[in-house]
Amino acid sequence: QDGGPPLKGEGTVHVSDTDGSDLLKTFEKDEVFSKFLEEGRVGARQSFDTVAYTSNAIRTSNIDTSLQKLTRGVSDLNKEINSQVFSHHEELLDQASKIKELEAILNVISAGVGGLEESVDKLHGAITVPFQLLQERTRHQASVLLACGLLRRTIRFLYLVKKLKIHLQGGSRELTKAALCLSELRVLRDEHEGEDLSGIQAVDQEIPFLERSWDDVMSAAARMLSQGMETLNQSEVAHALQVFHNLGALKKRVELTMHAITDRLAKAIRASLNQNALAQELRGSGGPDLTHIAGSAGAAWRAALWSRLERLLDTLHSCCVQARHMHRVLAKIRDPATHHLLLEEVQAKGSEPLPTVVWRSMCKQLSEQLASVSRATPMVESTLVAEYPKLRRYYMDLLRRTNTHLDTPQQDANEQQMLLGTIANFETAYLNRSLSRLSELVNSLFPAAHGHSAVPPSPEQVVSLAKAIWAEVDTARGDQDLMAAVSRSVSKAMTMFLIKIEGMISSDHDAYQLRPGTASTPTSSTPHGTLPPTAAAGVPVLSPSLQHNMALFNALVHLHASISSQLNTHAHTHDFPESARTSIGQALTTIESLSNQIIMPLFGIVTKQCEGSLMGLFNVDWNPTAPNPSSACMTQLQQHVHTLYSGVICRLTPTPTLTRHTHALVRRIMVVFVRLAALVRPLTEDMRLKLAGDMAQLELALAPLIPEGLKELGAAYRHLRAFRSFIFRSEPVSDIPGIPEVRVLLPSVVMHHMISSRAPEDLLLPHKQMNWTPAQYSEWIDRHGEQDVWGLLRTCLDSYAQKVNMRGEKEFHEAYPVLQALGPALFSNWK
């Protein structure tokens, strides 16, 4: 098939595809010859089996025929081989020559490999012997070192044992040093680099002693820690903690101590808030029904409950203080070797402090137990809600006592919030009950009725309400947060009272009408601001609506006065919080606003009536022979004032709101009187006397409205008095700017009076110039002010100058230049 196997170093000689390929194809197609070719194929399952082929040929065909066929095939194959040899003769010879070269190269390589093997054998001999010697000596040295280490540890062990015995004889003072020795001895005993001291006779003899010493030191340190925690002795606790730290048991011991504290808390809470224990304490072991207990039994049960709560809070205080004490000591002691605080070893960075953990556990247990006993025993819940301020005082006392053991004087707000959160449900129920009690009391003051037939609450009822309101505030005394919460409930109750009053206010026409009586002699009024159906002589006739509103005003005033007096008494004490003052103060402000809303329309109407009466100054009969020395308008004004005073003011309870409105009314009357009196023209001597008499009558009429004296009205009264003397001034016109009254009176009044009394007739007053009535001019002045009045006055002066010029006169009246100069001086300085 090919020219034979390739030689090393040469390319393979392949027979041409055209040479011998036809013969091979013929063999492959032939059923007999194809079996001879299978052995040489890649992936053939098995080699050619001669015996099997022969047996099969004998069995299936003629032997002679098979031999002849095989002989022809062999002959054809030999011919093909000869043909291939002949065709590739040169190439075959060349391959044969190359085989000799390869044999020479192979001999050289074989010689080199032999030399290399000899060198390796020599090198192996040079390395192996020293290595084995070094390895043996190294093992010997390791054994020596191990023996030295064991000997040193044994010597140290025996030395520490001797030292330990000395420390143990020193008692508790040497306990820390003994703990250090025990800790180091345990380290020496334990396996060190695969070796321990077990089996050494000197060491094994001391093991029982060391075990006893370890237990003794642990027990002594535990007793010292327990005693120090009970007595809060920092020295003992620090000494004990240092011992546990030296023994490597600090974290475990602190955890056990904290668990013991929390367990003690849980047991105390469960024992104190156990309804069966309460029942057994009161009535033996029968287990009474605690749902309905009244009389002395109920009082005894509540006393027992409060006694248990007091003891419980004492236990809670003790446990919390111990936790804080432990934390404080751990935060002060440092490891002598590393100088790290022992607290860092016990408490992981970023975790809660030990006291906070205990506090949180206590609050959780307390909250759960209170909720459980409240559900099981309604009377417990009823007692704690009814006497919640007492319960809260207990809690605040616990916080205060615990606060004294803090390193900082300020109590942790989170801890206070957690503790008070355990009784938050009782606080909510207490505030709801407080508001409900006040709401019921407010509703009882206003019986159901229709229209205005409902009777306003009497002063006695209002005072009772104020006492009840302040009693609720007083129960929270000493606790600013609780007082603030109660104050909000009180403010709501007061607002409810105001809503009731506001709904009863009458706003019809008769509610603000005053009708004078038939005589001038006043009589005393009946209580509560009401009068008999038929008015007595001289007593103003008040409509039922007005009487009703006055009674409502008095009710508001009594409530405001009662609450304000208490608030002013206690508002500046340290236990009265600003938030409580603000809540109650806002309600009082609303009361004052509503009382002002009741009387403001009435005073507004009376003010208009008085102003209308003063307008009669321009219709007065100025005849000196008139029978009545005072003006008719003044008589009418006196009647209005007397009706207001005797019919309303005398029946209303004095209050700053009422005083403010009364002062405003009197000031307004004085201002309008002076304003209008300055406009009276012509002003003769008789008219001056009449005006002076009217002013005297005006002061007499207004004096009862201002018990403290008319001087308290300030500028309005000074203007009235100044105007009374100003109208009698007889100095020349040129001297008028220098008199004292000019500096007191309003510029408009001075100018008006100068025109009315000193100016010629054709110099008109502003209201005449504008064709206004005196009432219209007065309203205009109220809207615009003094500066705008000077603008109208200047118009009047200019109009007069035009008239004089049109008449061809050579000079003005002597008052004209004075007014021209006085006006700018007065109005420019007026603010």
PDB file of N, CA and C in Angstrom, residues 358-427:
ATOM      1  N   VAL A 358     -31.249  46.739  81.095  1.00  0.00           N
ATOM      2  CA  VAL A 358     -32.052  46.384  82.283  1.00  0.00           C
ATOM      3  C   VAL A 358     -33.312  47.230  82.345  1.00  0.00           C
ATOM      4  N   TRP A 359     -33.167  48.530  82.054  1.00  0.00           N
ATOM      5  CA  TRP A 359     -34.331  49.436  82.099  1.00  0.00           C
ATOM      6  C   TRP A 359     -35.380  49.025  81.075  1.00  0.00           C
ATOM      7  N   ARG A 360     -34.939  48.698  79.874  1.00  0.00           N
ATOM      8  CA  ARG A 360     -35.885  48.298  78.831  1.00  0.00           C
ATOM      9  C   ARG A 360     -36.608  47.007  79.213  1.00  0.00           C
ATOM     10  N   SER A 361     -35.858  46.043  79.771  1.00  0.00           N
ATOM     11  CA  SER A 361     -36.479  44.793  80.209  1.00  0.00           C
ATOM     12  C   SER A 361     -37.495  45.054  81.321  1.00  0.00           C
ATOM     13  N   MET A 362     -37.139  45.943  82.244  1.00  0.00           N
ATOM     14  CA  MET A 362     -38.058  46.269  83.343  1.00  0.00           C
ATOM     15  C   MET A 362     -39.341  46.893  82.808  1.00  0.00           C
ATOM     16  N   CYS A 363     -39.209  47.851  81.902  1.00  0.00           N
ATOM     17  CA  CYS A 363     -40.402  48.528  81.358  1.00  0.00           C
ATOM     18  C   CYS A 363     -41.281  47.545  80.587  1.00  0.00           C
ATOM     19  N   LYS A 364     -40.658  46.640  79.854  1.00  0.00           N
ATOM     20  CA  LYS A 364     -41.442  45.657  79.106  1.00  0.00           C
ATOM     21  C   LYS A 364     -42.223  44.753  80.053  1.00  0.00           C
ATOM     22  N   GLN A 365     -41.544  44.244  81.082  1.00  0.00           N
ATOM     23  CA  GLN A 365     -42.217  43.377  82.057  1.00  0.00           C
ATOM     24  C   GLN A 365     -43.332  44.132  82.777  1.00  0.00           C
ATOM     25  N   LEU A 366     -43.045  45.361  83.151  1.00  0.00           N
ATOM     26  CA  LEU A 366     -44.026  46.156  83.890  1.00  0.00           C
ATOM     27  C   LEU A 366     -45.248  46.454  83.028  1.00  0.00           C
ATOM     28  N   SER A 367     -45.017  46.808  81.764  1.00  0.00           N
ATOM     29  CA  SER A 367     -46.128  47.100  80.864  1.00  0.00           C
ATOM     30  C   SER A 367     -47.009  45.875  80.648  1.00  0.00           C
ATOM     31  N   GLU A 368     -46.379  44.732  80.403  1.00  0.00           N
ATOM     32  CA  GLU A 368     -47.146  43.514  80.159  1.00  0.00           C
ATOM     33  C   GLU A 368     -47.937  43.093  81.394  1.00  0.00           C
ATOM     34  N   GLN A 369     -47.307  43.196  82.577  1.00  0.00           N
ATOM     35  CA  GLN A 369     -48.008  42.762  83.789  1.00  0.00           C
ATOM     36  C   GLN A 369     -49.145  43.707  84.143  1.00  0.00           C
ATOM     37  N   LEU A 370     -48.946  45.012  83.962  1.00  0.00           N
ATOM     38  CA  LEU A 370     -50.023  45.970  84.226  1.00  0.00           C
ATOM     39  C   LEU A 370     -51.195  45.736  83.276  1.00  0.00           C
ATOM     40  N   ALA A 371     -50.894  45.496  82.009  1.00  0.00           N
ATOM     41  CA  ALA A 371     -51.968  45.229  81.057  1.00  0.00           C
ATOM     42  C   ALA A 371     -52.708  43.946  81.414  1.00  0.00           C
ATOM     43  N   SER A 372     -51.963  42.921  81.830  1.00  0.00           N
ATOM     44  CA  SER A 372     -52.590  41.641  82.171  1.00  0.00           C
ATOM     45  C   SER A 372     -53.483  41.761  83.397  1.00  0.00           C
ATOM     46  N   VAL A 373     -52.987  42.392  84.461  1.00  0.00           N
ATOM     47  CA  VAL A 373     -53.780  42.485  85.681  1.00  0.00           C
ATOM     48  C   VAL A 373     -54.960  43.430  85.486  1.00  0.00           C
ATOM     49  N   SER A 374     -54.824  44.415  84.604  1.00  0.00           N
ATOM     50  CA  SER A 374     -55.952  45.317  84.328  1.00  0.00           C
ATOM     51  C   SER A 374     -57.069  44.587  83.600  1.00  0.00           C
ATOM     52  N   ARG A 375     -56.675  43.712  82.668  1.00  0.00           N
ATOM     53  CA  ARG A 375     -57.705  42.941  81.963  1.00  0.00           C
ATOM     54  C   ARG A 375     -58.376  41.944  82.900  1.00  0.00           C
ATOM     55  N   ALA A 376     -57.600  41.333  83.779  1.00  0.00           N
ATOM     56  CA  ALA A 376     -58.154  40.308  84.664  1.00  0.00           C
ATOM     57  C   ALA A 376     -58.936  40.910  85.820  1.00  0.00           C
ATOM     58  N   THR A 377     -58.541  42.104  86.260  1.00  0.00           N
ATOM     59  CA  THR A 377     -59.165  42.724  87.434  1.00  0.00           C
ATOM     60  C   THR A 377     -59.547  44.154  87.091  1.00  0.00           C
ATOM     61  N   PRO A 378     -60.787  44.400  86.707  1.00  0.00           N
ATOM     62  CA  PRO A 378     -61.202  45.764  86.349  1.00  0.00           C
ATOM     63  C   PRO A 378     -60.986  46.773  87.463  1.00  0.00           C
ATOM     64  N   MET A 379     -61.081  46.313  88.728  1.00  0.00           N
ATOM     65  CA  MET A 379     -60.929  47.275  89.820  1.00  0.00           C
ATOM     66  C   MET A 379     -59.500  47.814  89.896  1.00  0.00           C
ATOM     67  N   VAL A 380     -58.509  47.023  89.479  1.00  0.00           N
ATOM     68  CA  VAL A 380     -57.136  47.523  89.431  1.00  0.00           C
ATOM     69  C   VAL A 380     -57.035  48.672  88.435  1.00  0.00           C
ATOM     70  N   GLU A 381     -57.609  48.451  87.269  1.00  0.00           N
ATOM     71  CA  GLU A 381     -57.596  49.509  86.254  1.00  0.00           C
ATOM     72  C   GLU A 381     -58.356  50.737  86.744  1.00  0.00           C
ATOM     73  N   SER A 382     -59.516  50.517  87.373  1.00  0.00           N
ATOM     74  CA  SER A 382     -60.303  51.641  87.867  1.00  0.00           C
ATOM     75  C   SER A 382     -59.536  52.428  88.919  1.00  0.00           C
ATOM     76  N   THR A 383     -58.855  51.731  89.826  1.00  0.00           N
ATOM     77  CA  THR A 383     -58.107  52.409  90.877  1.00  0.00           C
ATOM     78  C   THR A 383     -56.931  53.197  90.298  1.00  0.00           C
ATOM     79  N   LEU A 384     -56.191  52.592  89.390  1.00  0.00           N
ATOM     80  CA  LEU A 384     -55.027  53.266  88.821  1.00  0.00           C
ATOM     81  C   LEU A 384     -55.424  54.441  87.942  1.00  0.00           C
ATOM     82  N   VAL A 385     -56.584  54.344  87.294  1.00  0.00           N
ATOM     83  CA  VAL A 385     -57.057  55.471  86.477  1.00  0.00           C
ATOM     84  C   VAL A 385     -57.562  56.596  87.372  1.00  0.00           C
ATOM     85  N   ALA A 386     -58.366  56.233  88.381  1.00  0.00           N
ATOM     86  CA  ALA A 386     -58.929  57.260  89.259  1.00  0.00           C
ATOM     87  C   ALA A 386     -57.836  57.994  90.029  1.00  0.00           C
ATOM     88  N   GLU A 387     -56.795  57.305  90.415  1.00  0.00           N
ATOM     89  CA  GLU A 387     -55.717  57.911  91.185  1.00  0.00           C
ATOM     90  C   GLU A 387     -54.437  57.969  90.361  1.00  0.00           C
ATOM     91  N   TYR A 388     -54.594  58.244  89.089  1.00  0.00           N
ATOM     92  CA  TYR A 388     -53.435  58.284  88.202  1.00  0.00           C
ATOM     93  C   TYR A 388     -52.384  59.311  88.636  1.00  0.00           C
ATOM     94  N   PRO A 389     -52.757  60.513  89.086  1.00  0.00           N
ATOM     95  CA  PRO A 389     -51.706  61.437  89.538  1.00  0.00           C
ATOM     96  C   PRO A 389     -50.827  60.844  90.630  1.00  0.00           C
ATOM     97  N   LYS A 390     -51.417  60.066  91.523  1.00  0.00           N
ATOM     98  CA  LYS A 390     -50.621  59.417  92.572  1.00  0.00           C
ATOM     99  C   LYS A 390     -49.674  58.388  91.965  1.00  0.00           C
ATOM    100  N   LEU A 391     -50.189  57.598  91.006  1.00  0.00           N
ATOM    101  CA  LEU A 391     -49.342  56.612  90.327  1.00  0.00           C
ATOM    102  C   LEU A 391     -48.202  57.303  89.594  1.00  0.00           C
ATOM    103  N   ARG A 392     -48.514  58.397  88.940  1.00  0.00           N
ATOM    104  CA  ARG A 392     -47.470  59.124  88.204  1.00  0.00           C
ATOM    105  C   ARG A 392     -46.448  59.732  89.160  1.00  0.00           C
ATOM    106  N   ARG A 393     -46.904  60.184  90.340  1.00  0.00           N
ATOM    107  CA  ARG A 393     -45.949  60.691  91.325  1.00  0.00           C
ATOM    108  C   ARG A 393     -45.002  59.589  91.774  1.00  0.00           C
ATOM    109  N   TYR A 394     -45.536  58.384  91.953  1.00  0.00           N
ATOM    110  CA  TYR A 394     -44.673  57.252  92.291  1.00  0.00           C
ATOM    111  C   TYR A 394     -43.608  57.047  91.214  1.00  0.00           C
ATOM    112  N   TYR A 395     -44.046  57.086  89.978  1.00  0.00           N
ATOM    113  CA  TYR A 395     -43.122  56.880  88.865  1.00  0.00           C
ATOM    114  C   TYR A 395     -42.078  58.002  88.797  1.00  0.00           C
ATOM    115  N   MET A 396     -42.515  59.232  88.937  1.00  0.00           N
ATOM    116  CA  MET A 396     -41.586  60.349  88.871  1.00  0.00           C
ATOM    117  C   MET A 396     -40.617  60.310  90.048  1.00  0.00           C
ATOM    118  N   ASP A 397     -41.089  59.832  91.190  1.00  0.00           N
ATOM    119  CA  ASP A 397     -40.192  59.679  92.334  1.00  0.00           C
ATOM    120  C   ASP A 397     -39.139  58.615  92.039  1.00  0.00           C
ATOM    121  N   LEU A 398     -39.551  57.538  91.354  1.00  0.00           N
ATOM    122  CA  LEU A 398     -38.580  56.516  90.943  1.00  0.00           C
ATOM    123  C   LEU A 398     -37.541  57.113  90.006  1.00  0.00           C
ATOM    124  N   LEU A 399     -37.987  57.910  89.047  1.00  0.00           N
ATOM    125  CA  LEU A 399     -37.044  58.550  88.129  1.00  0.00           C
ATOM    126  C   LEU A 399     -36.120  59.508  88.869  1.00  0.00           C
ATOM    127  N   ARG A 400     -36.693  60.267  89.811  1.00  0.00           N
ATOM    128  CA  ARG A 400     -35.876  61.228  90.556  1.00  0.00           C
ATOM    129  C   ARG A 400     -34.819  60.505  91.393  1.00  0.00           C
ATOM    130  N   ARG A 401     -35.227  59.437  92.085  1.00  0.00           N
ATOM    131  CA  ARG A 401     -34.266  58.707  92.907  1.00  0.00           C
ATOM    132  C   ARG A 401     -33.201  58.030  92.045  1.00  0.00           C
ATOM    133  N   THR A 402     -33.612  57.517  90.901  1.00  0.00           N
ATOM    134  CA  THR A 402     -32.639  56.879  90.011  1.00  0.00           C
ATOM    135  C   THR A 402     -31.689  57.911  89.418  1.00  0.00           C
ATOM    136  N   ASN A 403     -32.207  59.112  89.216  1.00  0.00           N
ATOM    137  CA  ASN A 403     -31.403  60.176  88.610  1.00  0.00           C
ATOM    138  C   ASN A 403     -30.250  60.589  89.507  1.00  0.00           C
ATOM    139  N   THR A 404     -30.397  60.404  90.808  1.00  0.00           N
ATOM    140  CA  THR A 404     -29.317  60.774  91.719  1.00  0.00           C
ATOM    141  C   THR A 404     -28.092  59.875  91.567  1.00  0.00           C
ATOM    142  N   HIS A 405     -28.250  58.737  90.927  1.00  0.00           N
ATOM    143  CA  HIS A 405     -27.135  57.801  90.743  1.00  0.00           C
ATOM    144  C   HIS A 405     -26.541  57.885  89.345  1.00  0.00           C
ATOM    145  N   LEU A 406     -26.937  58.908  88.585  1.00  0.00           N
ATOM    146  CA  LEU A 406     -26.366  59.084  87.255  1.00  0.00           C
ATOM    147  C   LEU A 406     -25.080  59.878  87.347  1.00  0.00           C
ATOM    148  N   ASP A 407     -24.171  59.628  86.397  1.00  0.00           N
ATOM    149  CA  ASP A 407     -22.953  60.416  86.329  1.00  0.00           C
ATOM    150  C   ASP A 407     -23.246  61.841  85.878  1.00  0.00           C
ATOM    151  N   THR A 408     -24.287  61.994  85.059  1.00  0.00           N
ATOM    152  CA  THR A 408     -24.740  63.318  84.641  1.00  0.00           C
ATOM    153  C   THR A 408     -26.058  63.615  85.335  1.00  0.00           C
ATOM    154  N   PRO A 409     -26.320  64.889  85.683  1.00  0.00           N
ATOM    155  CA  PRO A 409     -27.525  65.204  86.455  1.00  0.00           C
ATOM    156  C   PRO A 409     -28.809  65.100  85.657  1.00  0.00           C
ATOM    157  N   GLN A 410     -28.734  65.002  84.321  1.00  0.00           N
ATOM    158  CA  GLN A 410     -29.936  65.005  83.501  1.00  0.00           C
ATOM    159  C   GLN A 410     -30.423  63.582  83.242  1.00  0.00           C
ATOM    160  N   GLN A 411     -31.683  63.327  83.541  1.00  0.00           N
ATOM    161  CA  GLN A 411     -32.270  62.006  83.288  1.00  0.00           C
ATOM    162  C   GLN A 411     -32.407  61.770  81.784  1.00  0.00           C
ATOM    163  N   ASP A 412     -32.090  60.549  81.368  1.00  0.00           N
ATOM    164  CA  ASP A 412     -32.225  60.182  79.969  1.00  0.00           C
ATOM    165  C   ASP A 412     -33.700  60.268  79.573  1.00  0.00           C
ATOM    166  N   ALA A 413     -33.980  61.103  78.551  1.00  0.00           N
ATOM    167  CA  ALA A 413     -35.372  61.300  78.143  1.00  0.00           C
ATOM    168  C   ALA A 413     -35.976  60.001  77.625  1.00  0.00           C
ATOM    169  N   ASN A 414     -35.161  59.178  76.957  1.00  0.00           N
ATOM    170  CA  ASN A 414     -35.693  57.917  76.439  1.00  0.00           C
ATOM    171  C   ASN A 414     -36.107  56.982  77.572  1.00  0.00           C
ATOM    172  N   GLU A 415     -35.325  56.943  78.631  1.00  0.00           N
ATOM    173  CA  GLU A 415     -35.688  56.091  79.755  1.00  0.00           C
ATOM    174  C   GLU A 415     -36.970  56.581  80.425  1.00  0.00           C
ATOM    175  N   GLN A 416     -37.103  57.900  80.570  1.00  0.00           N
ATOM    176  CA  GLN A 416     -38.336  58.435  81.153  1.00  0.00           C
ATOM    177  C   GLN A 416     -39.534  58.127  80.259  1.00  0.00           C
ATOM    178  N   GLN A 417     -39.343  58.263  78.959  1.00  0.00           N
ATOM    179  CA  GLN A 417     -40.430  57.962  78.036  1.00  0.00           C
ATOM    180  C   GLN A 417     -40.811  56.485  78.092  1.00  0.00           C
ATOM    181  N   MET A 418     -39.801  55.601  78.197  1.00  0.00           N
ATOM    182  CA  MET A 418     -40.108  54.172  78.284  1.00  0.00           C
ATOM    183  C   MET A 418     -40.884  53.849  79.550  1.00  0.00           C
ATOM    184  N   LEU A 419     -40.477  54.436  80.678  1.00  0.00           N
ATOM    185  CA  LEU A 419     -41.145  54.136  81.945  1.00  0.00           C
ATOM    186  C   LEU A 419     -42.574  54.665  81.957  1.00  0.00           C
ATOM    187  N   LEU A 420     -42.745  55.925  81.535  1.00  0.00           N
ATOM    188  CA  LEU A 420     -44.096  56.497  81.529  1.00  0.00           C
ATOM    189  C   LEU A 420     -44.970  55.842  80.465  1.00  0.00           C
ATOM    190  N   GLY A 421     -44.328  55.236  79.450  1.00  0.00           N
ATOM    191  CA  GLY A 421     -45.114  54.528  78.442  1.00  0.00           C
ATOM    192  C   GLY A 421     -45.832  53.309  79.001  1.00  0.00           C
ATOM    193  N   THR A 422     -45.336  52.774  80.128  1.00  0.00           N
ATOM    194  CA  THR A 422     -46.007  51.620  80.731  1.00  0.00           C
ATOM    195  C   THR A 422     -47.361  51.986  81.329  1.00  0.00           C
ATOM    196  N   ILE A 423     -47.578  53.268  81.617  1.00  0.00           N
ATOM    197  CA  ILE A 423     -48.868  53.695  82.196  1.00  0.00           C
ATOM    198  C   ILE A 423     -49.556  54.692  81.278  1.00  0.00           C
ATOM    199  N   ALA A 424     -49.179  54.695  79.999  1.00  0.00           N
ATOM    200  CA  ALA A 424     -49.781  55.645  79.060  1.00  0.00           C
ATOM    201  C   ALA A 424     -51.285  55.411  78.919  1.00  0.00           C
ATOM    202  N   ASN A 425     -51.705  54.143  78.951  1.00  0.00           N
ATOM    203  CA  ASN A 425     -53.138  53.850  78.835  1.00  0.00           C
ATOM    204  C   ASN A 425     -53.912  54.422  80.017  1.00  0.00           C
ATOM    205  N   PHE A 426     -53.328  54.348  81.211  1.00  0.00           N
ATOM    206  CA  PHE A 426     -53.997  54.911  82.381  1.00  0.00           C
ATOM    207  C   PHE A 426     -54.072  56.441  82.281  1.00  0.00           C
ATOM    208  N   GLU A 427     -53.028  57.060  81.737  1.00  0.00           N
ATOM    209  CA  GLU A 427     -53.055  58.522  81.581  1.00  0.00           C
ATOM    210  C   GLU A 427     -54.151  58.941  80.607  1.00  0.00           C
TER     211      GLU A 427
END
